[in-house]
Coordinates of C-alpha atoms and ligand atoms in Angstrom, one line a residue:
M1 CA -61.5 -25.7 13.1
Q2 CA -61.5 -21.9 13.3
G3 CA -59.4 -19.0 12.2
G4 CA -57.6 -16.1 13.9
A5 CA -58.5 -15.2 17.5
G6 CA -60.6 -18.4 17.7
R7 CA -63.3 -17.2 15.3
T8 CA -64.2 -18.4 11.8
P9 CA -62.0 -16.4 9.3
E10 CA -63.7 -13.9 7.1
A11 CA -61.3 -14.9 4.2
I12 CA -58.7 -17.6 3.7
V13 CA -55.5 -17.0 1.7
V14 CA -53.6 -20.1 0.6
G15 CA -49.9 -19.6 0.0
G16 CA -47.4 -17.3 1.8
G17 CA -45.4 -15.9 -1.2
F18 CA -45.6 -12.4 -2.6
A19 CA -49.1 -13.0 -4.0
G20 CA -50.7 -14.5 -0.9
L21 CA -49.1 -12.0 1.5
S22 CA -50.0 -8.9 -0.5
A23 CA -53.6 -10.2 -0.8
A24 CA -53.8 -11.0 2.9
T25 CA -52.3 -7.7 4.1
L26 CA -54.5 -5.6 1.9
L27 CA -57.6 -7.4 3.3
A28 CA -56.3 -6.9 6.8
E29 CA -55.7 -3.2 6.1
H30 CA -59.5 -3.0 5.4
G31 CA -60.4 -4.8 8.6
V32 CA -61.0 -8.3 7.2
R33 CA -59.9 -11.1 9.5
V34 CA -57.7 -13.4 7.4
L35 CA -56.4 -16.9 7.9
L36 CA -53.2 -17.4 5.9
L37 CA -52.3 -21.0 5.3
E38 CA -48.7 -21.9 4.2
A39 CA -47.7 -25.5 3.6
R40 CA -44.0 -25.0 4.3
P41 CA -42.5 -24.2 7.7
Y42 CA -41.6 -20.7 6.4
L43 CA -43.1 -17.9 4.4
G44 CA -41.7 -16.5 1.2
G45 CA -42.3 -19.2 -1.4
R46 CA -40.0 -18.7 -4.4
A47 CA -38.6 -15.4 -2.9
R48 CA -37.1 -16.2 0.5
S49 CA -33.8 -16.0 2.5
W50 CA -31.9 -17.8 5.2
V51 CA -28.6 -17.6 6.9
D52 CA -25.9 -19.8 5.3
P53 CA -24.5 -21.7 8.3
Q54 CA -20.9 -21.9 6.9
T55 CA -20.4 -18.2 6.3
G56 CA -23.1 -16.6 8.4
S57 CA -24.2 -14.6 5.3
T58 CA -27.9 -14.1 4.6
V59 CA -28.6 -15.7 1.2
D60 CA -31.7 -15.5 -1.0
N61 CA -32.9 -18.4 -3.0
G62 CA -31.5 -16.5 -5.9
Q63 CA -30.8 -12.8 -6.5
H64 CA -34.0 -10.9 -7.1
L65 CA -34.0 -7.6 -9.0
F66 CA -36.8 -5.0 -8.5
L67 CA -37.7 -2.1 -10.8
G68 CA -38.8 1.4 -10.1
C69 CA -42.0 0.6 -12.0
Y70 CA -42.9 -2.2 -9.5
R71 CA -45.7 0.1 -8.3
D72 CA -47.9 -2.5 -6.5
T73 CA -44.8 -4.0 -4.9
L74 CA -43.7 -0.6 -3.6
R75 CA -47.2 0.0 -2.2
F76 CA -47.1 -3.4 -0.5
L77 CA -43.7 -2.7 1.1
D78 CA -45.0 0.7 2.2
R79 CA -47.9 -1.0 3.9
L80 CA -45.4 -3.2 5.8
G81 CA -43.1 -0.2 6.6
S82 CA -40.2 -1.9 4.9
A83 CA -39.9 0.1 1.6
D84 CA -36.6 1.6 3.0
R85 CA -35.1 -1.9 2.9
L86 CA -35.1 -1.7 -0.9
S87 CA -32.3 0.3 -2.6
L88 CA -33.2 1.7 -6.0
Q89 CA -30.6 3.2 -8.4
P90 CA -30.9 7.0 -8.9
R91 CA -31.2 6.3 -12.7
L92 CA -30.9 3.2 -14.8
S93 CA -27.3 2.1 -15.2
V94 CA -26.4 -1.4 -16.3
P95 CA -22.7 -2.4 -16.8
F96 CA -21.7 -5.1 -19.3
V97 CA -18.4 -6.8 -19.1
E98 CA -16.4 -8.3 -22.0
P99 CA -14.0 -11.2 -21.7
G100 CA -10.7 -9.6 -20.6
G101 CA -12.5 -7.2 -18.3
A102 CA -13.5 -4.2 -20.5
V103 CA -16.7 -2.6 -19.0
S104 CA -19.3 -0.7 -21.0
I105 CA -22.3 0.9 -19.3
F106 CA -25.8 1.2 -20.7
A107 CA -27.1 4.3 -18.8
L108 CA -29.8 6.9 -19.3
P109 CA -28.2 10.3 -18.9
P110 CA -30.1 12.9 -16.8
L111 CA -31.8 15.2 -19.4
P112 CA -34.9 17.3 -18.8
V113 CA -37.2 15.1 -21.0
F114 CA -37.1 11.3 -20.5
S115 CA -37.5 10.5 -24.2
W116 CA -34.3 12.6 -24.9
S117 CA -32.5 10.7 -22.1
L118 CA -33.6 7.4 -23.7
L119 CA -32.6 8.5 -27.1
A120 CA -29.1 9.5 -25.8
G121 CA -28.8 6.2 -23.9
L122 CA -29.6 4.1 -27.0
M123 CA -27.4 6.2 -29.3
R124 CA -24.5 5.8 -27.0
F125 CA -25.1 2.1 -26.5
P126 CA -21.6 0.6 -26.3
G127 CA -20.1 -1.9 -28.7
L128 CA -22.5 -1.3 -31.6
A129 CA -21.9 0.4 -34.9
L130 CA -23.8 3.7 -35.6
R131 CA -26.1 1.8 -38.0
E132 CA -26.9 -0.8 -35.3
R133 CA -27.6 1.9 -32.7
L134 CA -30.0 3.6 -35.1
G135 CA -31.6 0.2 -35.4
L136 CA -32.3 0.2 -31.7
L137 CA -34.5 3.2 -32.2
R138 CA -36.8 1.1 -34.5
V139 CA -37.6 -1.0 -31.5
A140 CA -38.2 2.1 -29.3
R141 CA -40.5 3.5 -32.0
E142 CA -42.4 0.2 -32.3
V143 CA -42.9 0.0 -28.5
R144 CA -44.3 3.6 -28.5
R145 CA -46.5 2.8 -31.5
G146 CA -47.7 -0.4 -29.8
S147 CA -48.5 1.4 -26.6
R148 CA -50.6 4.0 -28.5
R149 CA -52.6 1.1 -29.9
A150 CA -52.6 -0.1 -26.3
S151 CA -55.3 -2.7 -26.7
P152 CA -54.8 -6.1 -25.1
A153 CA -55.8 -7.6 -28.4
A154 CA -52.7 -6.1 -30.0
A155 CA -50.5 -7.7 -27.4
D156 CA -52.4 -11.0 -27.9
E157 CA -51.5 -11.0 -31.6
L158 CA -47.8 -11.0 -30.5
D159 CA -48.4 -14.0 -28.3
D160 CA -47.9 -16.2 -31.3
V161 CA -44.6 -14.5 -32.2
S162 CA -41.3 -15.3 -30.5
V163 CA -39.1 -12.5 -29.1
S164 CA -36.3 -13.3 -31.6
S165 CA -38.6 -13.2 -34.7
W166 CA -40.1 -10.0 -33.5
L167 CA -36.6 -8.4 -33.1
R168 CA -35.6 -9.8 -36.5
A169 CA -38.7 -8.3 -38.1
L170 CA -37.5 -5.0 -36.7
G171 CA -34.1 -5.4 -38.4
Q172 CA -32.0 -5.9 -35.2
S173 CA -28.4 -7.0 -35.8
A174 CA -26.9 -10.2 -34.3
R175 CA -24.7 -7.9 -32.2
A176 CA -27.6 -5.9 -30.9
D177 CA -29.3 -9.1 -29.9
E178 CA -26.3 -10.5 -28.3
R179 CA -25.3 -7.4 -26.3
L180 CA -28.7 -6.0 -25.4
W181 CA -32.0 -7.6 -26.4
H182 CA -31.3 -11.3 -25.6
P183 CA -29.7 -10.8 -22.2
L184 CA -32.6 -8.4 -21.3
A185 CA -35.3 -10.7 -22.6
T186 CA -33.8 -13.9 -21.1
A187 CA -33.5 -12.2 -17.6
A188 CA -37.0 -10.6 -17.8
L189 CA -38.9 -13.6 -19.2
N190 CA -36.8 -16.5 -17.8
E191 CA -37.0 -18.0 -21.3
H192 CA -34.8 -18.2 -24.4
P193 CA -35.8 -15.4 -26.9
E194 CA -36.4 -18.1 -29.6
R195 CA -39.1 -19.6 -27.4
A196 CA -40.4 -16.7 -25.4
S197 CA -43.6 -14.8 -26.3
A198 CA -43.1 -11.3 -27.7
A199 CA -46.4 -10.3 -26.1
L200 CA -44.6 -10.5 -22.7
F201 CA -41.4 -8.7 -23.8
L202 CA -43.5 -5.6 -24.9
P203 CA -44.6 -4.6 -21.4
V204 CA -41.0 -4.9 -20.2
L205 CA -39.8 -2.6 -22.9
R206 CA -42.8 -0.3 -22.4
E207 CA -41.8 0.3 -18.8
L208 CA -38.1 0.7 -19.8
F209 CA -38.8 3.1 -22.7
L210 CA -41.9 4.9 -21.6
G211 CA -42.0 4.5 -17.9
G212 CA -40.0 7.6 -17.1
A213 CA -36.6 7.9 -15.4
G214 CA -38.0 6.5 -12.1
G215 CA -39.6 3.4 -13.6
S216 CA -36.5 2.0 -15.3
R217 CA -34.3 2.1 -12.2
L218 CA -33.1 -1.2 -10.9
G219 CA -33.4 -2.1 -7.2
V220 CA -32.1 -4.7 -4.8
P221 CA -33.0 -5.5 -1.2
L222 CA -30.6 -4.3 1.4
V223 CA -31.7 -7.2 3.6
G224 CA -32.6 -10.9 2.8
L225 CA -36.0 -11.3 1.1
T226 CA -37.6 -12.8 4.2
D227 CA -36.7 -9.7 6.2
L228 CA -37.8 -7.5 3.3
Y229 CA -41.4 -8.7 3.2
A230 CA -42.3 -12.1 4.5
D231 CA -41.6 -11.6 8.3
P232 CA -42.9 -8.0 8.2
A233 CA -46.1 -9.3 6.5
A234 CA -46.6 -12.0 9.2
H235 CA -46.2 -9.3 11.8
Y236 CA -48.6 -7.0 10.1
L237 CA -51.3 -9.7 9.9
R238 CA -50.9 -10.8 13.5
A239 CA -51.0 -7.3 14.7
R240 CA -54.4 -6.9 13.1
G241 CA -56.1 -10.0 14.5
S242 CA -55.4 -12.2 11.5
E243 CA -53.7 -15.6 11.7
V244 CA -50.7 -17.0 9.9
R245 CA -50.4 -20.7 10.1
L246 CA -47.3 -22.5 8.8
R247 CA -47.0 -26.3 8.0
A248 CA -50.7 -26.0 7.0
Q249 CA -51.1 -27.7 3.7
V250 CA -54.4 -27.3 1.9
R251 CA -55.4 -30.7 0.5
G252 CA -58.6 -29.6 -1.1
L253 CA -61.2 -26.8 -1.6
M254 CA -64.6 -27.2 -0.2
F255 CA -67.5 -26.5 -2.7
E256 CA -71.1 -26.1 -1.3
R257 CA -74.2 -25.0 -3.2
G258 CA -72.2 -23.9 -6.2
R259 CA -69.6 -21.8 -4.5
C260 CA -66.2 -22.3 -2.8
A261 CA -66.9 -22.4 0.9
G262 CA -63.6 -23.1 2.6
V263 CA -60.7 -25.6 2.6
F264 CA -59.7 -29.0 3.8
L265 CA -56.2 -29.3 5.4
S266 CA -54.0 -32.3 5.0
D267 CA -54.3 -33.0 8.8
G268 CA -58.0 -33.6 8.1
A269 CA -59.3 -30.3 9.5
R270 CA -62.0 -28.4 7.6
V271 CA -62.0 -24.6 7.7
P272 CA -65.0 -22.7 6.3
A273 CA -64.8 -19.2 5.0
P274 CA -66.9 -17.1 2.5
D275 CA -63.9 -16.3 0.3
V276 CA -60.8 -18.2 -0.5
I277 CA -57.9 -16.7 -2.4
V278 CA -55.6 -19.4 -3.7
A279 CA -52.1 -18.0 -4.3
V280 CA -50.1 -21.2 -5.2
P281 CA -48.5 -22.4 -8.5
P282 CA -50.7 -24.0 -11.1
G283 CA -49.8 -27.7 -10.3
E284 CA -50.7 -27.2 -6.6
L285 CA -53.9 -25.5 -7.5
L286 CA -55.1 -28.3 -9.7
E287 CA -54.4 -30.8 -6.9
M288 CA -56.8 -28.9 -4.6
L289 CA -59.8 -29.0 -7.0
T290 CA -62.4 -31.7 -7.2
P291 CA -62.1 -33.7 -10.5
E292 CA -65.3 -32.0 -11.7
V293 CA -64.1 -28.5 -11.2
A294 CA -60.6 -29.4 -12.4
S295 CA -62.0 -30.5 -15.7
E296 CA -63.6 -27.1 -16.5
P297 CA -61.6 -25.5 -19.4
F298 CA -60.9 -22.4 -17.2
F299 CA -58.8 -24.6 -14.8
S300 CA -57.7 -27.5 -17.1
R301 CA -55.9 -25.1 -19.4
C302 CA -53.5 -24.3 -16.6
S303 CA -52.1 -27.9 -16.7
R304 CA -50.5 -27.0 -20.1
L305 CA -48.3 -24.3 -18.6
E306 CA -44.7 -25.4 -18.5
T307 CA -42.0 -24.2 -16.0
S308 CA -38.5 -22.8 -16.4
P309 CA -35.6 -23.0 -14.0
I310 CA -33.1 -20.4 -12.6
V311 CA -29.7 -21.6 -11.3
S312 CA -27.6 -19.4 -9.0
I313 CA -24.2 -19.9 -7.5
Y314 CA -22.9 -18.0 -4.5
L315 CA -19.1 -17.8 -4.2
W316 CA -17.1 -16.5 -1.3
F317 CA -13.5 -15.4 -1.8
G318 CA -10.7 -14.1 0.4
S319 CA -10.5 -10.9 -1.6
A320 CA -12.7 -8.7 -3.8
I321 CA -13.5 -9.8 -7.3
T322 CA -15.1 -6.6 -8.7
D323 CA -16.4 -3.2 -7.6
L324 CA -19.4 -3.5 -9.9
P325 CA -22.6 -4.0 -8.0
L326 CA -24.0 -6.0 -10.9
A327 CA -23.0 -6.7 -14.5
G328 CA -24.1 -8.6 -17.6
L329 CA -21.4 -11.0 -18.9
I330 CA -21.3 -10.7 -22.7
G331 CA -20.9 -14.2 -24.1
G332 CA -20.5 -15.7 -20.6
Q333 CA -21.5 -19.2 -19.5
W334 CA -23.4 -17.4 -16.7
Q335 CA -25.5 -14.4 -17.6
W336 CA -25.2 -12.0 -14.7
I337 CA -22.9 -11.3 -11.8
F338 CA -24.0 -9.6 -8.6
S339 CA -21.6 -8.4 -5.9
R340 CA -22.8 -9.5 -2.5
R341 CA -21.1 -6.6 -0.7
A342 CA -23.5 -4.2 -2.4
F343 CA -26.6 -6.3 -1.4
A344 CA -28.2 -8.3 1.4
G345 CA -27.0 -7.3 4.8
G346 CA -26.4 -9.9 7.4
G347 CA -22.7 -9.5 7.2
G348 CA -21.0 -12.8 6.7
A349 CA -17.4 -13.7 6.0
G350 CA -15.4 -12.8 2.9
F351 CA -16.2 -11.2 -0.4
G352 CA -19.1 -12.7 -2.1
V353 CA -20.4 -12.8 -5.7
T354 CA -23.5 -14.4 -7.1
L355 CA -23.7 -15.6 -10.7
V356 CA -27.1 -16.2 -12.2
Q357 CA -28.4 -18.1 -15.2
S358 CA -32.1 -17.9 -16.3
A359 CA -33.9 -20.5 -18.4
A360 CA -31.1 -22.7 -17.1
R361 CA -32.3 -26.1 -18.3
I362 CA -28.8 -27.4 -19.0
F363 CA -27.4 -26.2 -15.6
V364 CA -30.2 -28.0 -13.8
E365 CA -28.7 -31.3 -14.9
A366 CA -25.0 -30.3 -14.3
S367 CA -23.1 -31.5 -11.3
R368 CA -22.0 -29.2 -8.5
D369 CA -18.3 -29.5 -9.5
S370 CA -19.0 -28.6 -13.1
L371 CA -21.1 -25.5 -12.1
V372 CA -18.3 -24.3 -9.8
R373 CA -15.8 -24.9 -12.6
R374 CA -17.9 -22.9 -15.1
A375 CA -18.3 -20.1 -12.6
L376 CA -14.5 -19.9 -12.0
D377 CA -13.9 -20.1 -15.7
D378 CA -16.2 -17.1 -16.2
L379 CA -14.7 -15.1 -13.4
H380 CA -11.1 -15.7 -14.6
R381 CA -12.1 -14.7 -18.1
F382 CA -14.1 -11.6 -17.3
F383 CA -12.3 -10.4 -14.2
P384 CA -8.7 -11.6 -14.7
A385 CA -7.5 -10.4 -11.3
S386 CA -9.9 -13.0 -9.8
R387 CA -7.3 -15.7 -10.6
R388 CA -5.4 -14.6 -7.5
A389 CA -8.4 -14.8 -5.2
T390 CA -8.9 -17.8 -3.0
L391 CA -12.3 -19.5 -3.2
R392 CA -13.5 -20.2 0.4
H393 CA -17.0 -21.5 0.0
S394 CA -19.7 -22.0 -2.7
L395 CA -23.4 -22.6 -2.6
I396 CA -25.5 -23.7 -5.6
I397 CA -29.3 -23.1 -5.7
K398 CA -31.2 -24.8 -8.4
E399 CA -34.8 -23.5 -8.6
K400 CA -36.2 -26.0 -11.0
R401 CA -39.6 -24.4 -11.2
A402 CA -38.5 -20.8 -10.8
S403 CA -41.4 -19.5 -12.9
I404 CA -43.8 -20.6 -15.6
A405 CA -42.2 -20.7 -19.0
T406 CA -43.3 -17.6 -20.9
L407 CA -43.5 -19.5 -24.1
V408 CA -45.1 -18.4 -27.4
G409 CA -48.9 -19.0 -27.0
S410 CA -48.7 -19.2 -23.1
Q411 CA -50.7 -16.1 -22.5
A412 CA -53.9 -17.8 -23.5
L413 CA -53.4 -20.4 -20.8
R414 CA -53.1 -18.0 -17.8
P415 CA -56.4 -17.7 -15.8
T416 CA -58.0 -14.5 -14.7
W417 CA -58.2 -13.7 -10.9
R418 CA -62.0 -14.1 -10.9
T419 CA -62.9 -17.8 -11.4
P420 CA -66.2 -19.4 -12.6
Q421 CA -66.6 -20.6 -9.0
P422 CA -68.1 -17.8 -6.8
G423 CA -66.0 -17.4 -3.6
L424 CA -62.8 -18.7 -5.3
H425 CA -60.1 -16.2 -6.4
L426 CA -56.8 -17.0 -8.0
A427 CA -53.5 -15.1 -7.4
G428 CA -49.9 -15.7 -8.3
D429 CA -47.3 -14.5 -10.7
W430 CA -48.5 -17.1 -13.3
T431 CA -52.1 -15.7 -13.5
A432 CA -53.2 -13.4 -16.4
T433 CA -51.3 -10.3 -15.2
G434 CA -50.2 -9.3 -18.8
L435 CA -46.6 -9.4 -17.3
P436 CA -43.9 -12.0 -17.2
A437 CA -43.9 -14.1 -14.0
T438 CA -42.4 -11.6 -11.6
I439 CA -42.8 -10.2 -8.1
E440 CA -44.8 -7.3 -9.5
G441 CA -47.1 -9.6 -11.3
A442 CA -47.6 -11.7 -8.1
V443 CA -48.4 -8.5 -6.0
I444 CA -50.7 -7.1 -8.7
S445 CA -52.7 -10.3 -8.7
G446 CA -52.7 -10.5 -4.8
H447 CA -54.0 -6.9 -4.6
A448 CA -56.6 -7.6 -7.4
C449 CA -58.0 -10.6 -5.5
A450 CA -58.2 -8.7 -2.3
R451 CA -60.1 -5.9 -4.1
Q452 CA -62.4 -8.5 -5.6
V453 CA -63.3 -9.8 -2.1
L454 CA -63.7 -6.3 -0.8
G455 CA -65.8 -5.2 -3.8
D456 CA -68.1 -8.2 -3.6
R457 CA -68.8 -7.3 0.0
G458 CA -69.3 -3.6 -1.0
S459 CA -66.4 -2.5 1.2
A460 CA -63.8 -1.6 -1.5
Ligands
FAD501 C1 -34.2 -17.8 -8.4 C2 -35.3 -16.9 -8.7 C3 -35.0 -15.6 -9.1 C4 -36.0 -14.7 -9.4 N1 -35.7 -13.4 -9.8 C5 -36.7 -12.5 -9.9 C6 -36.3 -11.1 -10.1 O1 -35.2 -10.8 -10.2 N2 -37.4 -10.2 -10.2 C7 -38.7 -10.6 -10.1 O2 -39.5 -9.7 -10.2 N3 -39.0 -11.9 -9.9 C8 -38.0 -12.8 -9.8 N4 -38.4 -14.1 -9.6 C9 -39.8 -14.5 -9.6 C10 -40.4 -14.3 -8.2 O3 -39.7 -14.9 -7.2 C11 -41.8 -14.8 -8.2 O4 -42.5 -14.2 -9.3 C12 -42.6 -14.6 -6.9 O5 -41.9 -15.0 -5.8 C13 -43.9 -15.5 -7.0 O6 -44.7 -15.3 -5.9 P1 -46.1 -16.1 -5.7 O7 -46.6 -15.7 -4.4 O8 -46.9 -15.9 -6.9 O9 -45.7 -17.7 -5.7 P2 -44.8 -18.5 -4.6 O10 -43.7 -17.7 -4.1 O11 -44.5 -19.8 -5.3 O12 -45.8 -18.8 -3.4 C14 -46.7 -19.8 -3.3 C15 -46.7 -20.4 -1.9 O13 -47.8 -21.3 -1.8 C16 -47.4 -22.4 -0.9 N5 -48.2 -23.5 -1.2 C17 -48.2 -24.3 -2.3 N6 -49.1 -25.3 -2.2 C18 -49.7 -25.1 -1.0 C19 -50.8 -25.8 -0.4 N7 -51.4 -26.9 -0.9 N8 -51.2 -25.3 0.9 C20 -50.6 -24.2 1.4 N9 -49.6 -23.6 0.8 C21 -49.2 -24.0 -0.4 C22 -45.9 -22.5 -1.3 O14 -45.2 -23.2 -0.3 C23 -45.5 -21.1 -1.5 O15 -45.0 -20.6 -0.3 C24 -37.4 -15.1 -9.3 C25 -37.7 -16.4 -8.9 C26 -36.7 -17.3 -8.6 C27 -37.0 -18.7 -8.2

C-alpha cells in the first residue's frame, strides 16, 4: 500500500490529535509528503467537537481553555490560518463566585511594568486577609528564584514533592489554597494537589508570574474545536499533496535492520516509510510495539503512567444564568462554569452553561441523574436567580482518560521525543514536555518530532 498521491509517503504520522496534526502540518510546510493515519472516523482525538442533535449547538468534548503563552499552539493555528478563531482576553481576569452569588475577580491591572501589575493583582486578591495576601508573594518570589536557577534538575527535585506540600512549605494559608492555588493547580494539572507533582505546577506559575501580560491571558475558541484546528489541518495537508486517512488503525510498527521502517494497519496493509511519528496515548503506543521493543526500559516505563478523568456537563436553559463568561465556584461540587453564549459559535437553542470538574474520579462513577442534580444544586447556590430558569436539555461528557495523571514521580516516566529506535519519534501531551498534559505540550511535541525528522534529513 502507498501514501498520498499514490506514492510511498516520506513520513507517516499516527494519530490525528493536536500532536499528530501539528507534526504533520509542519512537515508538509517543509515539502514533506505525509500520510496521517487516524483510527477513528474523525480527527481531533481528545479535543474535538460535534453538533448536538437535540439543540443544534456545537459542543466540544469538554471546554478547553488556551493561554496567551501557548506559543507553539498559536504558531500552529497561524499555519492553518485559523488563529482568528481563538479569542484571548486583553489581560488576565478570572472571576470567582461565592455561594449566594458574590463575585470577586482576580485580575492583573494594566501597569507599565508586568511585575508591578502582578504585585498589584496578588495584593488585591479578594477574600484574603492582608497577611495571607503577603503570603502569596512568597510563592511568586519562589517561582522567580526557581526560574533563575532554571535547570531541569531543579524541577526534577520537585517531582517528588506534591503541590500541597510545596505550598505548605511556602506558608500558604488554608484559605489561599482553597481560593487560589488548589483550583488553579487542579485545573492546570488535572490532578488533586495532594497527589500532583510540584515540578509540573512550577512551569504553570512561571508563565503566569513571569510570562508577561500577554502570556497569562486566557483564551477560548469562538468555534468548535474541530473547526478551530482539526478540519483546517486536514485541508492544509491535502492541499500540499499529503494524505489524511480516517478509520485507519495502526496495529503494529514495522522494524527492519534495527530501525522503524513503517506500519502495519489493522486491515492487514503494510505501509513503509523512512520516518514514523507516533502521536497516540501511551497504552495505544505499547500495543503497537513488538514484545522485544516494548520491554526496553525506555518504552516499558510508560506503562506505569496513570490517567485522570475530566467530567463536563452542558445545560441548556430557557433564560440566562449568568453574564460571566467563566468563573471558579469557590467550594462548589463542580469547579468551573463557562457560559456557552460567550464561546463556541454554531448558534443553537437557548442559554447554555458548561460545568467542569477535573480529576473527577468520583463523578465518573456517578449516575446521569445525580450529576444533573449536583449541577442544578450548584447553580441554585451560586446563581440564586437560576432557580427560576427552566432546564431544557443536558448532556454529560465523561472523558475517563482525559490526560495522564500528573502524579508525584510521574515526570521520570515520560519518554523523550527521540526514541532508541532510529526512524521512530514519539509525540503527545504525555511525552517529556516539562509541562502538564495540555494542548501546548501536545503541539510542542508534534513540532519537535517534525523538526527531528527534518533535521535528520538535513532539511531543517
Ligand atoms: C475534557 C478535556 C478538557 C481539556 N481541557 C484542556 C484545556 O482546557 N487546556 C488544555 O491545554 N488542554 C486541555 N485538555 C487536554 C488536551 O485535550 C490534550 O492535551 C490534547 O488534546 C492531546 O492531544 P494529543 O494529540 O497528544 O492526543 P490525542 O488527542 O489523544 O490524539 C491521539 C489520536 O491518536 C488516535 N489513535 C490512537 N491509537 C491509534 C492507532 N492505533 N492508530 C491510529 N490512530 C490512533 C486517537 O484516535 C486520537 O485521535 C483537555 C482534555 C480533555 C479530555
